[in-house]
Short mmCIF file of C-alpha atoms in Angstrom, two decimals:
data_model
loop_
_atom_site.label_atom_id
_atom_site.label_comp_id
_atom_site.label_asym_id
_atom_site.label_seq_id
_atom_site.Cartn_x
_atom_site.Cartn_y
_atom_site.Cartn_z
CA UNK A 1 -59.33 -21.82 -13.90
CA UNK A 2 -60.22 -18.70 -15.28
CA UNK A 3 -57.39 -15.67 -15.45
CA UNK A 4 -58.22 -12.99 -16.86
CA UNK A 5 -54.69 -11.43 -16.88
CA UNK A 6 -51.82 -12.88 -18.98
CA UNK A 7 -47.89 -10.76 -19.08
CA UNK A 8 -45.61 -12.19 -21.38
CA UNK A 9 -42.07 -12.00 -19.95
CA UNK A 10 -38.63 -13.77 -20.66
CA UNK A 11 -35.50 -15.07 -18.95
CA UNK A 12 -33.05 -12.85 -18.09
CA UNK A 13 -29.09 -14.53 -17.14
CA UNK A 14 -28.89 -12.60 -13.64
CA UNK A 15 -31.74 -14.55 -13.16
CA UNK A 16 -29.77 -18.12 -14.00
CA UNK A 17 -27.86 -19.39 -11.30
CA UNK A 18 -25.14 -21.99 -11.26
CA UNK A 19 -27.08 -24.21 -12.04
CA UNK A 20 -27.98 -23.34 -15.37
CA UNK A 21 -31.99 -22.31 -14.73
CA UNK A 22 -34.35 -20.22 -13.09
CA UNK A 23 -33.01 -19.94 -9.75
CA UNK A 24 -36.06 -20.81 -7.09
CA UNK A 25 -36.90 -17.84 -5.39
CA UNK A 26 -37.19 -15.19 -9.46
CA UNK A 27 -40.61 -16.80 -9.25
CA UNK A 28 -41.49 -15.54 -7.21
CA UNK A 29 -40.41 -12.17 -8.48
CA UNK A 30 -42.11 -13.29 -12.39
CA UNK A 31 -45.73 -14.12 -9.92
CA UNK A 32 -45.53 -10.69 -7.96
CA UNK A 33 -44.24 -9.28 -10.85
CA UNK A 34 -47.01 -10.13 -12.75
CA UNK A 35 -49.58 -9.52 -9.80
CA UNK A 36 -49.27 -6.03 -9.20
CA UNK A 37 -49.71 -5.74 -13.75
CA UNK A 38 -52.48 -6.93 -12.87
CA UNK A 39 -53.51 -4.96 -10.40
CA UNK A 40 -52.45 -1.54 -12.90
CA UNK A 41 -54.99 -3.39 -15.51
CA UNK A 42 -57.43 -2.58 -13.32
CA UNK A 43 -56.86 0.80 -12.23
CA UNK A 44 -55.77 -0.67 -9.75
CA UNK A 45 -50.64 0.10 -7.98
CA UNK A 46 -49.53 -1.31 -4.85
CA UNK A 47 -47.30 1.39 -4.79
CA UNK A 48 -50.15 4.17 -3.86
CA UNK A 49 -52.14 1.63 -2.25
CA UNK A 50 -48.86 1.03 0.12
CA UNK A 51 -48.53 5.39 0.06
CA UNK A 52 -51.93 6.03 0.91
CA UNK A 53 -51.54 3.51 3.70
CA UNK A 54 -53.42 0.59 2.11
CA UNK A 55 -50.30 -2.79 1.88
CA UNK A 56 -51.18 -5.62 -0.30
CA UNK A 57 -49.38 -8.96 1.62
CA UNK A 58 -48.67 -11.87 0.83
CA UNK A 59 -50.30 -14.53 3.94
CA UNK A 60 -49.75 -17.85 1.97
CA UNK A 61 -47.69 -19.20 -0.74
CA UNK A 62 -47.77 -21.94 -2.78
CA UNK A 63 -45.07 -23.22 -5.81
CA UNK A 64 -45.07 -25.96 -7.57
CA UNK A 65 -42.39 -26.02 -9.76
CA UNK A 66 -42.54 -28.66 -12.26
CA UNK A 67 -39.92 -28.20 -15.19
CA UNK A 68 -36.77 -25.64 -15.13
CA UNK A 69 -36.51 -22.41 -17.28
CA UNK A 70 -33.91 -22.58 -19.35
CA UNK A 71 -31.18 -18.98 -20.56
CA UNK A 72 -33.56 -18.01 -23.97
CA UNK A 73 -37.34 -18.66 -22.55
CA UNK A 74 -40.44 -16.90 -22.63
CA UNK A 75 -43.05 -17.97 -20.77
CA UNK A 76 -46.38 -16.28 -20.08
CA UNK A 77 -48.08 -15.01 -16.69
CA UNK A 78 -51.09 -16.03 -16.48
CA UNK A 79 -53.51 -14.80 -12.79
CA UNK A 80 -56.97 -15.90 -12.01
CA UNK A 81 -58.29 -14.14 -8.68
CA UNK A 82 -61.11 -14.73 -6.15
CA UNK A 83 -62.71 -13.38 -3.40
CA UNK A 84 -61.72 -15.96 0.24
CA UNK A 85 -63.92 -14.63 2.85
CA UNK A 86 -64.14 -11.13 4.42
CA UNK A 87 -60.61 -10.66 4.52
CA UNK A 88 -59.21 -12.50 1.33
CA UNK A 89 -57.64 -12.62 -1.65
CA UNK A 90 -56.59 -15.66 -3.24
CA UNK A 91 -54.49 -15.32 -6.86
CA UNK A 92 -54.12 -18.45 -8.92
CA UNK A 93 -51.03 -18.06 -10.89
CA UNK A 94 -49.57 -20.46 -14.26
CA UNK A 95 -46.63 -20.05 -15.66
CA UNK A 96 -46.99 -21.60 -19.37
CA UNK A 97 -43.63 -21.59 -21.13
CA UNK A 98 -44.25 -19.97 -24.75
CA UNK A 99 -42.01 -22.73 -26.77
CA UNK A 100 -44.48 -26.06 -25.91
CA UNK A 101 -47.48 -24.03 -24.17
CA UNK A 102 -46.13 -26.45 -21.27
CA UNK A 103 -47.58 -25.72 -17.94
CA UNK A 104 -43.95 -24.82 -15.96
CA UNK A 105 -45.32 -23.20 -12.10
CA UNK A 106 -48.26 -22.42 -10.46
CA UNK A 107 -48.27 -20.79 -7.19
CA UNK A 108 -51.73 -20.20 -5.12
CA UNK A 109 -51.33 -17.14 -3.36
CA UNK A 110 -52.90 -15.50 -0.40
CA UNK A 111 -53.13 -11.83 0.16
CA UNK A 112 -54.18 -9.46 2.34
CA UNK A 113 -54.86 -5.86 2.88
CA UNK A 114 -53.20 -4.58 6.05
CA UNK A 115 -52.58 -1.07 7.75
CA UNK A 116 -51.16 -0.78 10.61
CA UNK A 117 -49.80 -3.71 10.74
CA UNK A 118 -53.86 -4.83 10.90
CA UNK A 119 -55.80 -7.19 8.20
CA UNK A 120 -58.29 -4.83 7.14
CA UNK A 121 -61.57 -5.19 4.57
CA UNK A 122 -60.14 -5.18 1.62
CA UNK A 123 -60.44 -0.74 0.22
CA UNK A 124 -63.84 -0.16 -2.15
CA UNK A 125 -61.83 0.90 -4.86
CA UNK A 126 -60.01 -2.45 -4.91
CA UNK A 127 -63.53 -4.61 -4.49
CA UNK A 128 -64.88 -2.64 -6.57
CA UNK A 129 -62.51 -3.07 -9.65
CA UNK A 130 -62.18 -6.61 -8.74
CA UNK A 131 -65.87 -7.54 -9.16
CA UNK A 132 -65.85 -5.16 -12.18
CA UNK A 133 -63.82 -6.88 -14.11
CA UNK A 134 -64.99 -10.45 -13.06
CA UNK A 135 -67.76 -9.53 -14.70
CA UNK A 136 -66.48 -7.41 -17.93
CA UNK A 137 -63.28 -10.96 -18.44
CA UNK B 1 -40.21 -31.14 14.60
CA UNK B 2 -36.93 -31.60 15.69
CA UNK B 3 -34.40 -28.97 14.53
CA UNK B 4 -30.99 -30.04 13.60
CA UNK B 5 -29.77 -26.56 12.42
CA UNK B 6 -29.63 -23.46 12.77
CA UNK B 7 -28.10 -20.97 10.80
CA UNK B 8 -28.02 -17.11 12.56
CA UNK B 9 -28.84 -14.11 9.85
CA UNK B 10 -29.59 -10.82 9.59
CA UNK B 11 -32.15 -7.98 7.87
CA UNK B 12 -29.28 -6.20 4.93
CA UNK B 13 -31.20 -2.72 3.80
CA UNK B 14 -31.38 -4.43 -0.23
CA UNK B 15 -33.27 -6.97 0.49
CA UNK B 16 -36.30 -4.14 1.78
CA UNK B 17 -38.87 -3.47 -0.47
CA UNK B 18 -41.13 0.00 -1.15
CA UNK B 19 -43.69 -0.98 2.35
CA UNK B 20 -40.52 -1.59 4.29
CA UNK B 21 -40.26 -5.00 4.75
CA UNK B 22 -37.98 -8.19 3.84
CA UNK B 23 -39.67 -9.04 -0.42
CA UNK B 24 -40.94 -11.96 -0.28
CA UNK B 25 -38.72 -13.45 -2.59
CA UNK B 26 -36.32 -13.07 -0.05
CA UNK B 27 -37.71 -15.39 2.23
CA UNK B 28 -36.45 -18.40 -0.25
CA UNK B 29 -33.24 -17.07 -0.76
CA UNK B 30 -32.75 -17.22 3.41
CA UNK B 31 -34.54 -21.10 3.53
CA UNK B 32 -31.93 -22.37 0.54
CA UNK B 33 -29.51 -20.89 2.17
CA UNK B 34 -29.97 -22.32 4.77
CA UNK B 35 -30.58 -25.71 3.21
CA UNK B 36 -27.58 -25.26 1.02
CA UNK B 37 -25.37 -24.56 4.92
CA UNK B 38 -26.91 -27.67 6.47
CA UNK B 39 -25.43 -29.57 3.61
CA UNK B 40 -21.97 -28.30 4.14
CA UNK B 41 -23.26 -29.23 7.87
CA UNK B 42 -23.22 -32.77 6.94
CA UNK B 43 -20.22 -33.03 4.87
CA UNK B 44 -22.28 -32.32 1.42
CA UNK B 45 -22.44 -29.56 -0.91
CA UNK B 46 -24.81 -28.31 -3.48
CA UNK B 47 -21.79 -26.70 -6.05
CA UNK B 48 -20.23 -30.29 -5.47
CA UNK B 49 -23.11 -32.31 -6.32
CA UNK B 50 -23.25 -30.15 -9.33
CA UNK B 51 -20.53 -30.97 -10.52
CA UNK B 52 -20.93 -34.40 -10.09
CA UNK B 53 -24.35 -34.61 -12.42
CA UNK B 54 -26.81 -34.47 -9.06
CA UNK B 55 -28.99 -31.35 -8.76
CA UNK B 56 -30.91 -30.97 -5.96
CA UNK B 57 -33.99 -29.73 -7.18
CA UNK B 58 -36.75 -27.88 -5.32
CA UNK B 59 -40.24 -29.68 -6.72
CA UNK B 60 -42.22 -27.72 -3.62
CA UNK B 61 -42.79 -24.74 -2.17
CA UNK B 62 -45.14 -23.83 0.79
CA UNK B 63 -44.13 -20.69 2.91
CA UNK B 64 -46.41 -19.03 5.41
CA UNK B 65 -45.18 -14.90 6.63
CA UNK B 66 -46.53 -14.17 10.10
CA UNK B 67 -45.19 -11.54 10.69
CA UNK B 68 -42.45 -8.96 8.50
CA UNK B 69 -38.51 -8.86 8.96
CA UNK B 70 -37.68 -5.25 9.69
CA UNK B 71 -33.86 -3.09 8.47
CA UNK B 72 -32.14 -3.96 11.41
CA UNK B 73 -34.41 -7.18 12.02
CA UNK B 74 -31.83 -10.11 13.43
CA UNK B 75 -33.29 -14.18 12.92
CA UNK B 76 -32.76 -17.74 12.60
CA UNK B 77 -33.46 -20.00 10.05
CA UNK B 78 -33.76 -23.49 11.04
CA UNK B 79 -33.79 -27.20 9.12
CA UNK B 80 -35.17 -29.87 10.11
CA UNK B 81 -35.04 -32.50 6.73
CA UNK B 82 -37.30 -36.39 6.72
CA UNK B 83 -37.25 -39.07 3.84
CA UNK B 84 -40.76 -39.02 1.69
CA UNK B 85 -40.22 -41.71 -0.06
CA UNK B 86 -38.26 -43.38 -1.74
CA UNK B 87 -37.41 -40.11 -4.11
CA UNK B 88 -38.21 -36.81 -1.89
CA UNK B 89 -36.40 -34.94 1.49
CA UNK B 90 -38.44 -32.85 2.60
CA UNK B 91 -37.04 -29.57 4.79
CA UNK B 92 -39.30 -28.42 6.94
CA UNK B 93 -37.64 -24.24 8.21
CA UNK B 94 -38.80 -21.89 10.06
CA UNK B 95 -37.64 -18.79 10.71
CA UNK B 96 -37.59 -17.21 14.65
CA UNK B 97 -36.89 -13.40 15.09
CA UNK B 98 -34.20 -13.17 17.65
CA UNK B 99 -35.38 -10.40 19.61
CA UNK B 100 -38.64 -10.81 20.47
CA UNK B 101 -38.20 -15.68 19.39
CA UNK B 102 -41.59 -14.47 17.35
CA UNK B 103 -41.70 -17.73 14.95
CA UNK B 104 -42.31 -15.12 11.77
CA UNK B 105 -42.54 -16.90 8.19
CA UNK B 106 -42.15 -20.43 7.84
CA UNK B 107 -41.87 -23.27 5.22
CA UNK B 108 -42.09 -26.58 3.81
CA UNK B 109 -39.62 -27.53 0.62
CA UNK B 110 -40.11 -31.41 -0.99
CA UNK B 111 -36.90 -31.16 -2.98
CA UNK B 112 -35.40 -35.01 -5.37
CA UNK B 113 -32.58 -34.89 -6.95
CA UNK B 114 -31.83 -35.38 -11.15
CA UNK B 115 -29.83 -35.76 -13.09
CA UNK B 116 -29.37 -34.73 -16.99
CA UNK B 117 -33.37 -34.11 -15.57
CA UNK B 118 -35.23 -37.18 -14.24
CA UNK B 119 -35.60 -37.06 -10.93
CA UNK B 120 -33.04 -40.26 -9.40
CA UNK B 121 -33.22 -42.27 -5.58
CA UNK B 122 -30.69 -39.68 -3.53
CA UNK B 123 -27.36 -40.27 -4.02
CA UNK B 124 -25.66 -42.96 -1.33
CA UNK B 125 -23.23 -39.92 -0.05
CA UNK B 126 -26.34 -37.95 0.77
CA UNK B 127 -28.05 -40.97 2.11
CA UNK B 128 -25.74 -41.67 4.64
CA UNK B 129 -24.76 -38.43 6.06
CA UNK B 130 -28.60 -37.45 6.80
CA UNK B 131 -28.65 -40.35 7.76
CA UNK B 132 -25.82 -40.30 10.04
CA UNK B 133 -26.22 -36.94 11.36
CA UNK B 134 -29.94 -37.89 12.75
CA UNK B 135 -28.84 -40.77 14.49
CA UNK B 136 -26.07 -38.26 16.05
CA UNK B 137 -28.07 -34.95 16.54
CA UNK C 1 -5.83 3.91 2.32
CA UNK C 2 -6.67 4.46 6.48
CA UNK C 3 -9.94 1.74 6.71
CA UNK C 4 -11.02 1.98 9.58
CA UNK C 5 -14.32 -0.67 9.11
CA UNK C 6 -13.71 -4.56 8.01
CA UNK C 7 -17.57 -6.03 7.76
CA UNK C 8 -17.00 -10.52 7.20
CA UNK C 9 -18.86 -12.02 4.54
CA UNK C 10 -19.73 -15.08 2.66
CA UNK C 11 -20.65 -15.89 -1.19
CA UNK C 12 -24.36 -17.35 -0.80
CA UNK C 13 -25.18 -19.33 -3.19
CA UNK C 14 -27.43 -18.21 -5.05
CA UNK C 15 -25.25 -14.85 -5.87
CA UNK C 16 -23.89 -17.47 -8.33
CA UNK C 17 -24.79 -16.56 -11.79
CA UNK C 18 -24.52 -19.03 -14.78
CA UNK C 19 -20.65 -19.22 -15.37
CA UNK C 20 -20.41 -19.96 -11.81
CA UNK C 21 -18.46 -16.57 -10.17
CA UNK C 22 -21.09 -14.18 -7.75
CA UNK C 23 -22.87 -11.84 -10.26
CA UNK C 24 -21.73 -8.21 -10.96
CA UNK C 25 -24.72 -6.76 -9.52
CA UNK C 26 -24.15 -8.88 -6.04
CA UNK C 27 -20.81 -7.42 -5.50
CA UNK C 28 -23.18 -3.67 -5.07
CA UNK C 29 -24.85 -5.86 -1.99
CA UNK C 30 -22.03 -6.66 -1.07
CA UNK C 31 -20.91 -2.14 -0.84
CA UNK C 32 -23.38 -0.81 0.14
CA UNK C 33 -24.49 -3.47 2.79
CA UNK C 34 -20.85 -2.45 4.00
CA UNK C 35 -21.13 1.17 4.57
CA UNK C 36 -25.04 0.40 5.41
CA UNK C 37 -23.04 -1.53 8.46
CA UNK C 38 -19.98 0.92 9.10
CA UNK C 39 -22.87 3.63 9.56
CA UNK C 40 -24.58 1.90 12.35
CA UNK C 41 -21.27 1.40 13.96
CA UNK C 42 -20.70 4.95 14.01
CA UNK C 43 -24.07 5.33 15.10
CA UNK C 44 -26.20 6.28 12.09
CA UNK C 45 -28.71 4.78 10.07
CA UNK C 46 -29.09 4.79 6.71
CA UNK C 47 -33.52 3.50 7.21
CA UNK C 48 -33.84 6.31 10.22
CA UNK C 49 -31.89 9.00 8.01
CA UNK C 50 -34.60 8.23 5.25
CA UNK C 51 -38.15 8.22 7.84
CA UNK C 52 -36.47 12.13 8.90
CA UNK C 53 -36.02 13.13 4.91
CA UNK C 54 -32.82 12.79 4.47
CA UNK C 55 -31.42 9.79 1.97
CA UNK C 56 -27.83 9.34 1.62
CA UNK C 57 -27.96 8.51 -2.46
CA UNK C 58 -24.70 6.71 -4.31
CA UNK C 59 -24.17 9.46 -7.30
CA UNK C 60 -20.66 7.48 -8.77
CA UNK C 61 -19.89 4.38 -8.73
CA UNK C 62 -17.01 2.60 -9.62
CA UNK C 63 -15.87 -0.92 -9.47
CA UNK C 64 -12.86 -3.04 -10.09
CA UNK C 65 -12.93 -6.65 -11.20
CA UNK C 66 -9.90 -8.51 -10.09
CA UNK C 67 -10.77 -12.01 -9.67
CA UNK C 68 -14.24 -13.45 -8.85
CA UNK C 69 -15.12 -14.65 -5.95
CA UNK C 70 -16.23 -18.45 -6.89
CA UNK C 71 -18.66 -20.85 -4.14
CA UNK C 72 -17.84 -20.44 -0.86
CA UNK C 73 -15.40 -18.43 -0.84
CA UNK C 74 -15.99 -16.29 2.38
CA UNK C 75 -14.45 -12.48 1.97
CA UNK C 76 -14.28 -8.70 4.10
CA UNK C 77 -15.27 -6.07 2.00
CA UNK C 78 -13.11 -2.85 4.22
CA UNK C 79 -14.57 0.43 4.52
CA UNK C 80 -13.00 3.68 4.33
CA UNK C 81 -14.07 6.88 3.64
CA UNK C 82 -13.70 10.81 2.90
CA UNK C 83 -16.04 13.96 2.89
CA UNK C 84 -14.76 15.90 -0.53
CA UNK C 85 -16.14 19.33 -0.36
CA UNK C 86 -18.95 20.62 0.74
CA UNK C 87 -21.05 18.25 -0.40
CA UNK C 88 -20.36 14.56 -0.96
CA UNK C 89 -18.22 11.81 1.12
CA UNK C 90 -16.32 9.42 -1.21
CA UNK C 91 -16.05 5.84 -0.01
CA UNK C 92 -13.13 3.70 -1.50
CA UNK C 93 -14.16 -0.56 -0.61
CA UNK C 94 -11.54 -2.93 -0.99
CA UNK C 95 -13.09 -6.79 -1.25
CA UNK C 96 -10.24 -9.26 -0.13
CA UNK C 97 -10.78 -12.70 0.13
CA UNK C 98 -9.76 -15.06 3.42
CA UNK C 99 -8.68 -17.78 1.93
CA UNK C 100 -4.90 -15.74 -0.03
CA UNK C 101 -5.79 -12.49 1.59
CA UNK C 102 -6.04 -11.51 -2.51
CA UNK C 103 -8.18 -8.04 -3.52
CA UNK C 104 -10.90 -9.36 -5.65
CA UNK C 105 -12.42 -6.18 -6.62
CA UNK C 106 -12.26 -2.44 -5.27
CA UNK C 107 -14.93 0.33 -5.08
CA UNK C 108 -15.23 3.95 -4.86
CA UNK C 109 -18.43 5.53 -3.90
CA UNK C 110 -19.48 8.91 -4.15
CA UNK C 111 -22.67 9.52 -2.95
CA UNK C 112 -24.86 12.85 -1.34
CA UNK C 113 -27.62 13.32 0.94
CA UNK C 114 -30.82 14.76 -0.16
CA UNK C 115 -33.15 16.01 1.04
CA UNK C 116 -36.95 16.18 -1.60
CA UNK C 117 -34.83 15.58 -3.98
CA UNK C 118 -31.85 18.28 -3.94
CA UNK C 119 -28.23 17.56 -2.46
CA UNK C 120 -27.68 18.91 0.80
CA UNK C 121 -25.03 19.56 2.99
CA UNK C 122 -25.06 16.06 5.19
CA UNK C 123 -26.12 16.58 8.13
CA UNK C 124 -24.88 17.30 11.31
CA UNK C 125 -24.78 13.76 13.19
CA UNK C 126 -23.59 12.84 10.21
CA UNK C 127 -20.46 14.85 9.56
CA UNK C 128 -19.79 14.94 13.67
CA UNK C 129 -20.02 10.50 13.69
CA UNK C 130 -17.91 10.11 10.97
CA UNK C 131 -15.46 12.69 12.55
CA UNK C 132 -15.37 11.50 15.50
CA UNK C 133 -14.62 8.39 14.26
CA UNK C 134 -12.03 9.39 12.26
CA UNK C 135 -10.25 11.05 14.43
CA UNK C 136 -10.88 8.46 17.49
CA UNK C 137 -9.15 4.91 14.86
CA UNK D 1 -22.04 8.21 -29.45
CA UNK D 2 -23.56 6.00 -32.00
CA UNK D 3 -25.27 4.08 -29.95
CA UNK D 4 -26.66 0.18 -32.41
CA UNK D 5 -29.31 -1.16 -29.83
CA UNK D 6 -31.24 0.23 -27.46
CA UNK D 7 -33.86 -2.37 -25.13
CA UNK D 8 -37.16 -0.92 -23.64
CA UNK D 9 -37.78 -1.94 -19.97
CA UNK D 10 -40.29 -0.05 -17.77
CA UNK D 11 -39.77 -0.67 -14.21
CA UNK D 12 -40.51 -3.38 -11.60
CA UNK D 13 -42.42 -3.57 -7.85
CA UNK D 14 -39.55 -5.74 -6.47
CA UNK D 15 -37.07 -3.80 -7.58
CA UNK D 16 -38.10 -0.96 -5.64
CA UNK D 17 -36.28 -0.43 -2.35
CA UNK D 18 -36.92 1.35 0.94
CA UNK D 19 -36.50 4.75 -0.41
CA UNK D 20 -38.85 4.18 -2.37
CA UNK D 21 -36.29 4.08 -6.03
CA UNK D 22 -34.67 1.43 -7.86
CA UNK D 23 -31.56 0.14 -5.45
CA UNK D 24 -28.03 0.80 -6.83
CA UNK D 25 -27.45 -2.60 -8.06
CA UNK D 26 -30.07 -3.32 -9.89
CA UNK D 27 -28.89 -1.20 -12.94
CA UNK D 28 -26.29 -3.51 -13.58
CA UNK D 29 -29.10 -6.12 -13.71
CA UNK D 30 -31.05 -3.71 -16.18
CA UNK D 31 -27.29 -2.64 -18.02
CA UNK D 32 -26.27 -6.11 -18.44
CA UNK D 33 -29.17 -7.24 -19.93
CA UNK D 34 -29.61 -4.57 -22.44
CA UNK D 35 -25.07 -5.71 -23.54
CA UNK D 36 -27.01 -9.65 -23.48
CA UNK D 37 -29.40 -8.87 -25.02
CA UNK D 38 -27.90 -6.99 -27.80
CA UNK D 39 -25.01 -9.54 -28.35
CA UNK D 40 -27.97 -11.78 -28.80
CA UNK D 41 -29.50 -9.58 -32.29
CA UNK D 42 -25.64 -9.93 -33.53
CA UNK D 43 -25.93 -13.21 -33.11
CA UNK D 44 -24.04 -14.06 -29.97
CA UNK D 45 -25.60 -15.82 -27.16
CA UNK D 46 -23.41 -15.18 -23.71
CA UNK D 47 -24.57 -18.30 -21.82
CA UNK D 48 -23.83 -20.85 -25.53
CA UNK D 49 -20.70 -18.25 -25.75
CA UNK D 50 -19.79 -20.13 -21.88
CA UNK D 51 -20.72 -23.57 -22.31
CA UNK D 52 -18.34 -23.67 -25.26
CA UNK D 53 -15.82 -21.94 -22.40
CA UNK D 54 -15.33 -18.69 -23.52
CA UNK D 55 -16.49 -16.01 -20.50
CA UNK D 56 -17.12 -12.46 -21.32
CA UNK D 57 -16.24 -11.04 -18.05
CA UNK D 58 -16.76 -7.17 -16.69
CA UNK D 59 -13.18 -5.88 -16.34
CA UNK D 60 -14.06 -2.72 -14.84
CA UNK D 61 -17.85 -0.58 -13.99
CA UNK D 62 -18.63 3.18 -13.85
CA UNK D 63 -21.77 4.23 -13.49
CA UNK D 64 -22.73 7.91 -13.28
CA UNK D 65 -26.47 7.89 -10.56
CA UNK D 66 -27.83 11.73 -12.65
CA UNK D 67 -31.97 10.81 -11.64
CA UNK D 68 -33.27 7.67 -10.08
CA UNK D 69 -35.82 5.85 -11.72
CA UNK D 70 -39.40 5.12 -9.49
CA UNK D 71 -42.22 3.33 -9.31
CA UNK D 72 -43.52 2.37 -13.14
CA UNK D 73 -40.49 3.76 -14.74
CA UNK D 74 -40.43 3.04 -18.33
CA UNK D 75 -37.32 3.76 -20.09
CA UNK D 76 -35.08 2.43 -23.01
CA UNK D 77 -30.98 1.51 -22.34
CA UNK D 78 -28.64 1.97 -25.10
CA UNK D 79 -25.71 0.46 -26.60
CA UNK D 80 -23.05 1.43 -28.16
CA UNK D 81 -19.63 -1.05 -28.00
CA UNK D 82 -15.87 -0.48 -29.56
CA UNK D 83 -12.93 -2.37 -29.40
CA UNK D 84 -9.95 -1.45 -26.73
CA UNK D 85 -6.67 -3.21 -28.71
CA UNK D 86 -6.06 -5.80 -28.54
CA UNK D 87 -8.69 -7.58 -25.64
CA UNK D 88 -10.93 -5.69 -24.83
CA UNK D 89 -14.79 -4.26 -25.81
CA UNK D 90 -15.45 -0.63 -23.92
CA UNK D 91 -19.44 -0.41 -23.13
CA UNK D 92 -20.78 2.63 -22.93
CA UNK D 93 -24.33 2.52 -22.69
CA UNK D 94 -26.71 5.42 -21.39
CA UNK D 95 -30.94 4.48 -19.89
CA UNK D 96 -33.16 6.75 -20.53
CA UNK D 97 -36.12 7.44 -19.27
CA UNK D 98 -39.57 7.62 -21.25
CA UNK D 99 -41.67 9.52 -20.58
CA UNK D 100 -39.29 13.33 -20.14
CA UNK D 101 -36.71 11.05 -22.21
CA UNK D 102 -34.40 12.16 -19.73
CA UNK D 103 -30.71 10.86 -18.92
CA UNK D 104 -31.14 8.54 -15.77
CA UNK D 105 -28.15 7.21 -15.44
CA UNK D 106 -25.22 5.91 -17.62
CA UNK D 107 -22.61 3.12 -17.90
CA UNK D 108 -19.10 2.46 -19.17
CA UNK D 109 -18.03 -1.14 -18.87
CA UNK D 110 -14.46 -3.02 -19.55
CA UNK D 111 -14.93 -6.26 -20.69
CA UNK D 112 -12.76 -8.96 -21.81
CA UNK D 113 -13.04 -13.04 -23.02
CA UNK D 114 -11.44 -15.28 -20.24
CA UNK D 115 -10.87 -19.21 -20.90
CA UNK D 116 -9.77 -21.16 -18.53
CA UNK D 117 -9.08 -18.06 -15.85
CA UNK D 118 -6.75 -16.68 -19.22
CA UNK D 119 -7.58 -13.28 -20.97
CA UNK D 120 -7.56 -14.25 -24.55
CA UNK D 121 -7.76 -12.55 -27.60
CA UNK D 122 -11.82 -12.22 -28.14
CA UNK D 123 -13.48 -14.88 -30.89
CA UNK D 124 -13.91 -15.07 -34.43
CA UNK D 125 -17.24 -15.30 -34.18
CA UNK D 126 -17.63 -12.41 -31.67
CA UNK D 127 -15.12 -9.81 -33.48
CA UNK D 128 -16.19 -10.87 -37.15
CA UNK D 129 -20.48 -10.23 -35.55
CA UNK D 130 -19.00 -6.78 -33.98
CA UNK D 131 -17.86 -5.47 -37.19
CA UNK D 132 -20.44 -6.61 -38.63
CA UNK D 133 -22.65 -4.97 -36.59
CA UNK D 134 -20.96 -1.95 -37.15
CA UNK D 135 -20.92 -1.09 -40.62
CA UNK D 136 -24.54 -1.99 -41.20
CA UNK D 137 -25.16 0.47 -38.97
#
């Protein structure tokens, strides 16, 4: 996988659940935040796209939980992206623990752009930004 | 699919994001909560199992987002479960909107029991409860 | 205090933190949800008001944590409201545990309506609804 | 106020609500995270203290919301602490927006240490760490 973006993060205590590990749902926050930061990195902005009427929407997500994250853990969220057909982007994401470089969690996220509730071809600015970034990295 | 448990819920405003829809991560809360309520329904308890040293852990989750949930939406979370091999339970879950019975979201959740960080055969009380419940429903 | 609305809720396992109690921030979710359900009860809707350009905004909140909520706890959130001056509503809220009627948490929430980032006199429909409800209860 | 710790953070899109601002409850996450990071900074650890049987518990919180945080906002959370009587610590916290140094939110948090559900005098290691830090800053 050709990861083109990495976001360093660390576990916050309020993200832990009664088992003393990061709650499963919180990983979706981590993965989403890394995708949105990646978009900013290539000149796009999720909230501004929404204001223009373009909503990037997750169609499907598959997460594999290999090892739990614990209090004080630091980690990196890696992002790769590929276009699938005319309408979809597929993000491949990996969460790697800083202390031992263990791969703790993976995600495959299929997303589409919607306008007024209908899937559309991604906006030109998005296609251009993704393409330009993939060429130069 | 033979759904053996249903939990009625409704959207809370703090679960909405800037797009005006329920944030993707929140569905994991809904699905987890329905699984834990299902466990209580068959006489088991996630938090008590943890206190006894048995942690039910999600190994893999696949979620398909078909339609978004909006403010004020009411819905039902359906739960089916099957054993897979000696070690795993697979939960099949559907989220159905109350107003029009639309299937909005599905999840397939593979879980294992762990003790001291290692996968174990599910505790007898869990196997017995699941088996008894599947026979009588 | 003249409580005019009560919302029954129960603790969800994902709301617990590593101490095995409901995380402090989650109580704000409970209190907010109860206020919004109260508004619906008197014919108002937080999300619709936002769509019309009226945002109910919390100006100040004081929460007293008297007893922790634990896994499986059921409770009621009580709501009282009074107008303060021309611009503010003050909500008084109590969280009462179902098993023993213990008062576990209290909140005093001062809110204002805003339009375009400026405080305004509450919309007539809000004033009318609050007044009508207080008279008839 | 003598602030002895500052934590830089930024808004994550999943923390925004339907009004397009950071949800009120999320500020408690920010404030809690800053307090826990402050504790680590002075050699203490919330989760480890819990494992030793000492739970730092919020008794009361007062939050004033002066200006909303929006998507992409960067900010600093400042922490001051003072002992109150034999049993309590009072944290004073300020949230300051990076772009214009505006004070957006303040919190006053009264906390106590508990063991087995009863308030106790803070552990010696906590008193020593707070005292040492206040002397040297």
